[in-house]
Coordinates of C-alpha atoms in Angstrom, one line a residue:
X237 CA -6.7 -13.6 4.7
X238 CA -10.2 -14.0 6.1
X239 CA -9.2 -16.4 9.0
X240 CA -6.5 -13.9 10.1
X241 CA -9.1 -11.1 10.2
X242 CA -10.8 -13.1 13.0
X243 CA -8.1 -12.1 15.4
X244 CA -9.2 -9.8 18.2
X245 CA -6.7 -7.2 17.2
X246 CA -5.7 -6.7 13.5
X247 CA -3.0 -4.4 12.3
X248 CA -3.1 -3.3 8.7
X249 CA 0.2 -1.6 7.7
X250 CA 0.8 -0.5 4.1
X251 CA 1.7 2.6 2.2
X252 CA -0.8 5.0 0.7
X253 CA -2.9 3.5 -2.0
X254 CA -2.2 -0.1 -1.0
X255 CA -5.8 -0.9 -0.2
X256 CA -6.1 -0.4 3.6
X257 CA -9.3 1.7 3.4
X258 CA -10.7 -0.6 0.8
X259 CA -10.3 -3.6 3.1
X260 CA -11.8 -1.7 6.0
X261 CA -14.8 -0.8 3.9
X262 CA -15.4 -4.5 3.2
X263 CA -15.0 -5.8 6.7
X264 CA -18.7 -5.9 7.6
X265 CA -19.7 -9.0 5.6
X266 CA -16.8 -10.9 7.3
X267 CA -16.7 -9.5 10.8
X268 CA -20.2 -8.3 11.4
X269 CA -21.3 -4.7 12.1
X270 CA -18.3 -2.4 11.8
X271 CA -17.8 1.2 13.0
X272 CA -15.0 3.1 11.4
X273 CA -13.1 5.9 13.1
X274 CA -10.9 8.1 10.8
X275 CA -8.0 9.2 12.9
X276 CA -7.0 12.9 12.6
X277 CA -4.7 15.3 14.3
X278 CA -7.4 16.0 16.9
X279 CA -7.0 12.4 18.0
X280 CA -3.5 13.0 19.2
X281 CA -5.2 14.1 22.4
X282 CA -5.5 10.9 24.5
X283 CA -9.0 11.6 25.7
X284 CA -10.4 12.3 22.2
X285 CA -8.9 9.1 20.8
X286 CA -10.2 7.0 23.7
X287 CA -13.7 8.7 23.4
X288 CA -13.9 8.1 19.7
X289 CA -13.1 4.4 19.9
X290 CA -15.3 3.9 23.0
X291 CA -18.2 5.7 21.3
X292 CA -17.8 3.5 18.2
X293 CA -17.8 0.4 20.4
X294 CA -20.8 1.5 22.4
X295 CA -22.8 1.8 19.2
X296 CA -23.2 -2.0 19.2
X297 CA -20.4 -2.7 16.7
X298 CA -18.8 -6.1 16.6
X299 CA -15.6 -4.5 15.0
X300 CA -14.1 -1.1 15.5
X301 CA -11.7 0.0 12.8
X302 CA -9.4 3.0 13.1
X303 CA -8.0 4.2 9.8
X304 CA -4.8 6.2 9.5
X305 CA -3.9 5.6 13.2
X306 CA -0.3 6.2 12.4
X307 CA -1.0 10.0 12.8
X308 CA -1.0 9.6 16.6
X309 CA 2.4 7.9 16.7
X310 CA 4.8 9.7 18.9
X311 CA 2.1 11.7 20.7
X312 CA 0.5 11.3 24.1
X313 CA -2.3 9.3 22.5
X314 CA 0.1 6.5 21.7
X315 CA -0.1 5.5 25.4
X316 CA -3.9 5.3 25.1
X317 CA -3.5 3.1 22.0
X318 CA -1.1 0.9 23.9
X319 CA -3.5 0.4 26.8
X320 CA -6.3 -0.5 24.4
X321 CA -4.2 -3.0 22.5
X322 CA -3.3 -4.6 25.7
X323 CA -6.9 -5.0 26.7
X324 CA -8.4 -5.7 23.3
X325 CA -9.9 -9.0 24.6
X326 CA -12.4 -6.9 26.7
X327 CA -13.5 -4.8 23.6
X328 CA -15.0 -5.6 20.3
X329 CA -12.5 -6.6 17.6
X330 CA -10.1 -3.7 17.0
X331 CA -8.6 -3.1 13.5
X332 CA -5.8 -0.5 13.3
X333 CA -4.7 0.7 9.9
X334 CA -1.6 2.8 9.3
X335 CA 0.7 4.0 6.5
X336 CA 3.7 3.7 8.8
X337 CA 4.8 0.9 11.2
X338 CA 2.9 1.0 14.4
X339 CA 4.8 1.9 17.6
X340 CA 6.6 -1.2 19.0
X341 CA 4.9 -0.5 22.3
X342 CA 1.5 -1.0 20.8
X343 CA 2.6 -4.2 18.9
X344 CA 4.1 -5.7 22.0
X345 CA 1.1 -4.8 24.2
X346 CA -1.1 -6.8 21.8
X347 CA 1.2 -9.9 22.1
X348 CA -0.1 -13.1 20.6
X349 CA -3.7 -11.8 20.3
X350 CA -2.9 -9.8 17.2
X351 CA -2.2 -10.4 13.5
X352 CA -0.6 -8.0 11.0
X353 CA -1.6 -7.7 7.3
X354 CA 0.8 -5.9 5.0
X355 CA 0.7 -4.5 1.4
X356 CA 1.5 -7.8 -0.5
X357 CA -1.7 -9.3 0.9
X358 CA -3.9 -6.4 -0.1
X359 CA -3.3 -6.5 -3.9
X360 CA -6.3 -7.2 -6.2
X361 CA -6.5 -10.6 -7.8
X362 CA -6.7 -10.9 -11.6
X363 CA -10.5 -11.4 -11.6
X364 CA -10.9 -8.4 -9.3
X365 CA -8.8 -6.3 -11.6
X366 CA -11.0 -7.2 -14.6
X367 CA -14.1 -6.5 -12.5
X368 CA -12.8 -3.1 -11.5
X369 CA -12.3 -2.2 -15.1
X370 CA -15.8 -3.3 -15.9
X371 CA -17.2 -1.2 -13.0
X372 CA -15.1 2.0 -13.6
X373 CA -14.4 1.9 -17.4
X374 CA -17.4 0.0 -18.5
X375 CA -15.2 -2.7 -20.2
X376 CA -13.7 -5.7 -18.4
X377 CA -10.1 -6.7 -19.2
X378 CA -9.3 -10.0 -20.9
X379 CA -7.3 -12.5 -18.9
X380 CA -3.9 -11.7 -20.5
X381 CA -4.2 -7.9 -20.0
X382 CA -5.5 -8.2 -16.5
X383 CA -2.6 -10.6 -15.7
X384 CA -0.2 -8.0 -17.0
X385 CA -1.8 -5.3 -14.9
X386 CA -1.4 -7.5 -11.8
X387 CA 2.2 -8.3 -12.7
X388 CA 3.2 -4.7 -13.3
X389 CA 1.3 -3.0 -10.4
X390 CA 1.3 -5.9 -7.8
X391 CA -2.5 -5.3 -7.8
X392 CA -2.4 -2.1 -5.9
X393 CA -6.0 -0.8 -5.9
X394 CA -5.1 2.9 -6.3
X395 CA -2.9 2.1 -9.4
X396 CA -5.5 -0.3 -11.0
X397 CA -8.2 2.3 -10.4
X398 CA -6.1 5.0 -12.0
X399 CA -5.6 2.8 -15.1
X400 CA -9.3 2.1 -15.2
X401 CA -10.3 5.8 -14.9
X402 CA -7.9 6.6 -17.8
X403 CA -9.5 3.8 -19.8
X404 CA -12.9 5.6 -19.7
X405 CA -11.5 8.1 -22.2
X406 CA -11.1 5.6 -25.1
X407 CA -13.2 3.4 -27.2
X408 CA -13.8 0.0 -25.5
X409 CA -11.9 -1.7 -28.4
X410 CA -8.8 0.4 -27.6
X411 CA -8.8 -0.1 -23.8
X412 CA -6.3 -3.0 -23.7
X413 CA -3.9 -1.3 -26.0
X414 CA -4.1 1.9 -24.0
X415 CA -3.4 -0.1 -20.8
X416 CA -0.4 -1.8 -22.3
X417 CA 1.0 1.7 -23.4
X418 CA 0.4 3.1 -19.9
X419 CA 2.1 0.2 -18.2
X420 CA 5.2 0.9 -20.2
X421 CA 5.3 4.5 -18.9
X422 CA 5.5 6.3 -15.6
X423 CA 1.7 6.7 -15.6
X424 CA 1.4 6.6 -11.8
X425 CA 4.1 9.1 -10.8
X426 CA 1.7 11.1 -8.6
X427 CA 0.4 8.1 -6.7
X428 CA 3.8 6.6 -6.2
X429 CA 5.3 9.9 -5.0
X430 CA 2.5 10.1 -2.4
X431 CA 3.6 6.8 -1.0
X432 CA 7.4 7.6 -1.3
X433 CA 7.1 11.0 0.4
X434 CA 5.9 9.3 3.6
X435 CA 9.2 7.4 3.9
X436 CA 12.2 8.8 5.7
X437 CA 14.7 10.2 3.1
X438 CA 17.3 7.5 3.8
X439 CA 14.8 4.7 3.2
X440 CA 13.7 6.2 -0.1
X441 CA 17.3 6.5 -1.2
X442 CA 18.0 2.9 -0.2
X443 CA 14.9 1.8 -2.2
X444 CA 16.2 3.7 -5.2
X445 CA 19.6 2.1 -4.9
X446 CA 18.3 -1.5 -4.6
X447 CA 15.1 -1.4 -6.7
X448 CA 16.8 -3.0 -9.7
X449 CA 17.9 -6.0 -7.8
X450 CA 16.2 -9.2 -9.0
X451 CA 15.3 -10.0 -5.4
X452 CA 15.7 -8.1 -2.2
X453 CA 17.3 -10.5 0.2
X454 CA 19.8 -9.4 2.9
X455 CA 22.9 -10.5 1.1
X456 CA 22.0 -8.7 -2.1
X457 CA 20.9 -5.5 -0.3
X458 CA 24.0 -5.5 2.0
X459 CA 26.3 -5.5 -1.1
X460 CA 24.7 -2.2 -2.1
X461 CA 23.8 -0.6 1.3
X462 CA 26.0 -2.3 3.9
X463 CA 24.7 -4.5 6.6
X464 CA 23.1 -1.8 8.7
X465 CA 21.3 -0.2 5.7
X466 CA 20.1 -3.6 4.4
X467 CA 18.7 -4.4 7.8
X468 CA 16.8 -1.1 8.0
X469 CA 15.4 -1.5 4.5
X470 CA 14.3 -5.1 5.0
X471 CA 12.8 -4.2 8.3
X472 CA 10.7 -1.5 6.6
X473 CA 9.6 -4.1 4.0
X474 CA 8.6 -6.6 6.7
X475 CA 6.7 -3.9 8.7
X476 CA 4.6 -3.1 5.6
X477 CA 5.6 0.5 5.2
X478 CA 7.4 0.1 1.8
X479 CA 5.7 -0.9 -1.4
X480 CA 6.8 -4.4 -2.5
X481 CA 5.5 -7.8 -3.5
X482 CA 6.5 -11.3 -2.7
X483 CA 7.2 -13.5 -5.8
X484 CA 8.2 -17.1 -5.2
X485 CA 9.0 -16.3 -1.6
X486 CA 11.3 -13.4 -2.5
X487 CA 10.7 -9.7 -1.9
X488 CA 10.8 -7.6 -5.2
X489 CA 9.9 -4.1 -6.2
X490 CA 6.9 -4.0 -8.6
X491 CA 7.9 -3.0 -12.1
X492 CA 5.7 0.2 -12.0
X493 CA 7.6 1.4 -8.9
X494 CA 11.0 0.3 -10.3
X495 CA 10.4 2.4 -13.5
X496 CA 9.4 5.4 -11.4
X497 CA 12.4 5.2 -9.2
X498 CA 14.6 4.9 -12.4
X499 CA 13.0 8.1 -13.7
X500 CA 13.7 9.8 -10.4
X501 CA 17.4 8.7 -10.5
X502 CA 17.7 10.0 -14.1
X503 CA 16.2 13.4 -13.2
X504 CA 18.4 13.7 -10.2
X505 CA 21.5 12.7 -12.1
X506 CA 22.2 9.8 -9.8
X507 CA 23.8 6.5 -11.1
X508 CA 21.5 3.7 -11.8
X509 CA 21.3 0.5 -9.7
X510 CA 23.3 -2.6 -10.3
X511 CA 20.9 -4.2 -12.8
X512 CA 19.9 -1.0 -14.6
X513 CA 21.0 -2.5 -18.0
X514 CA 18.1 -4.9 -17.7
X515 CA 15.5 -2.2 -17.0
X516 CA 12.8 -1.8 -19.7
X517 CA 13.0 1.8 -21.0
X518 CA 9.9 3.9 -20.2
X519 CA 7.8 5.1 -23.1
X520 CA 6.8 8.7 -23.2
X521 CA 3.1 9.2 -23.6
X522 CA 2.0 11.1 -26.8
X523 CA 0.6 14.5 -25.7
X524 CA -1.8 14.6 -28.6
X525 CA -3.5 11.4 -27.5
X526 CA -6.4 12.2 -25.2
X527 CA -5.9 8.9 -23.4
X528 CA -2.6 10.4 -22.1
X529 CA -3.9 13.7 -20.9
X530 CA -3.2 14.6 -17.3
X531 CA -5.4 12.7 -14.8
X532 CA -6.0 13.5 -11.2
X533 CA -5.0 10.4 -9.2
X534 CA -7.8 8.6 -7.2
X535 CA -8.1 9.5 -3.5
X536 CA -5.6 7.6 -1.5

């Protein structure tokens, strides 16, 4: 990923909790002095957005990163963003992070000067997962358990951190068994709902209907959603706004999200997807076990 970060304009598009802010916080060693602007509703005013970015650049930064820039989409400030993207070569390196796809006008203005990083590229590696557990829970995970966490969560930082925070409650010798138990449950429902709630309702429904497919290619999705629905869903995957991972070149829904969507279907009384018979049943946490007491999810 590091060579791609050298582009003059970098788009980071991924759902909540995928690691956008984490990546931004680690830019400085790679890209030099970095100033971060956290976009808010006030920046929907074109002058305020332009001033915030220009002030950050005037501070001598080599890179200006704007987090949560999607909040200005569809507002007058979008035009300001388009102009800046089109003239990025005259500015320090510009990094724009968003939960939702960036407006096409901004992407087109950037032309070949830009690169886009999406959720599958932000996942933590196995060694990073083990290190995070050591840092947060005081006990690193073994290779086998860390590999399973990576497989189940696609390495999403917010989900791995949630597991690590829960692990602080148990004896170090019991951490890995607790992690295995959590991974078989809908432990991350709150975090996943935060990401899903940002999606248009039809996209969420399409994701529910196709999440059991062994791979999310056009032909398989079209059999469930029709050609138009499949194209819209796959476009959302490719834009980075829907949680997924790429395994052996194929898009798939990570098991942790697949289980959660299955629970949602069950609660709503909707029929399961085409491969529901192969879905591993979720295990209900034992209320008496303090390791399964309610936990506030990490900040997204």
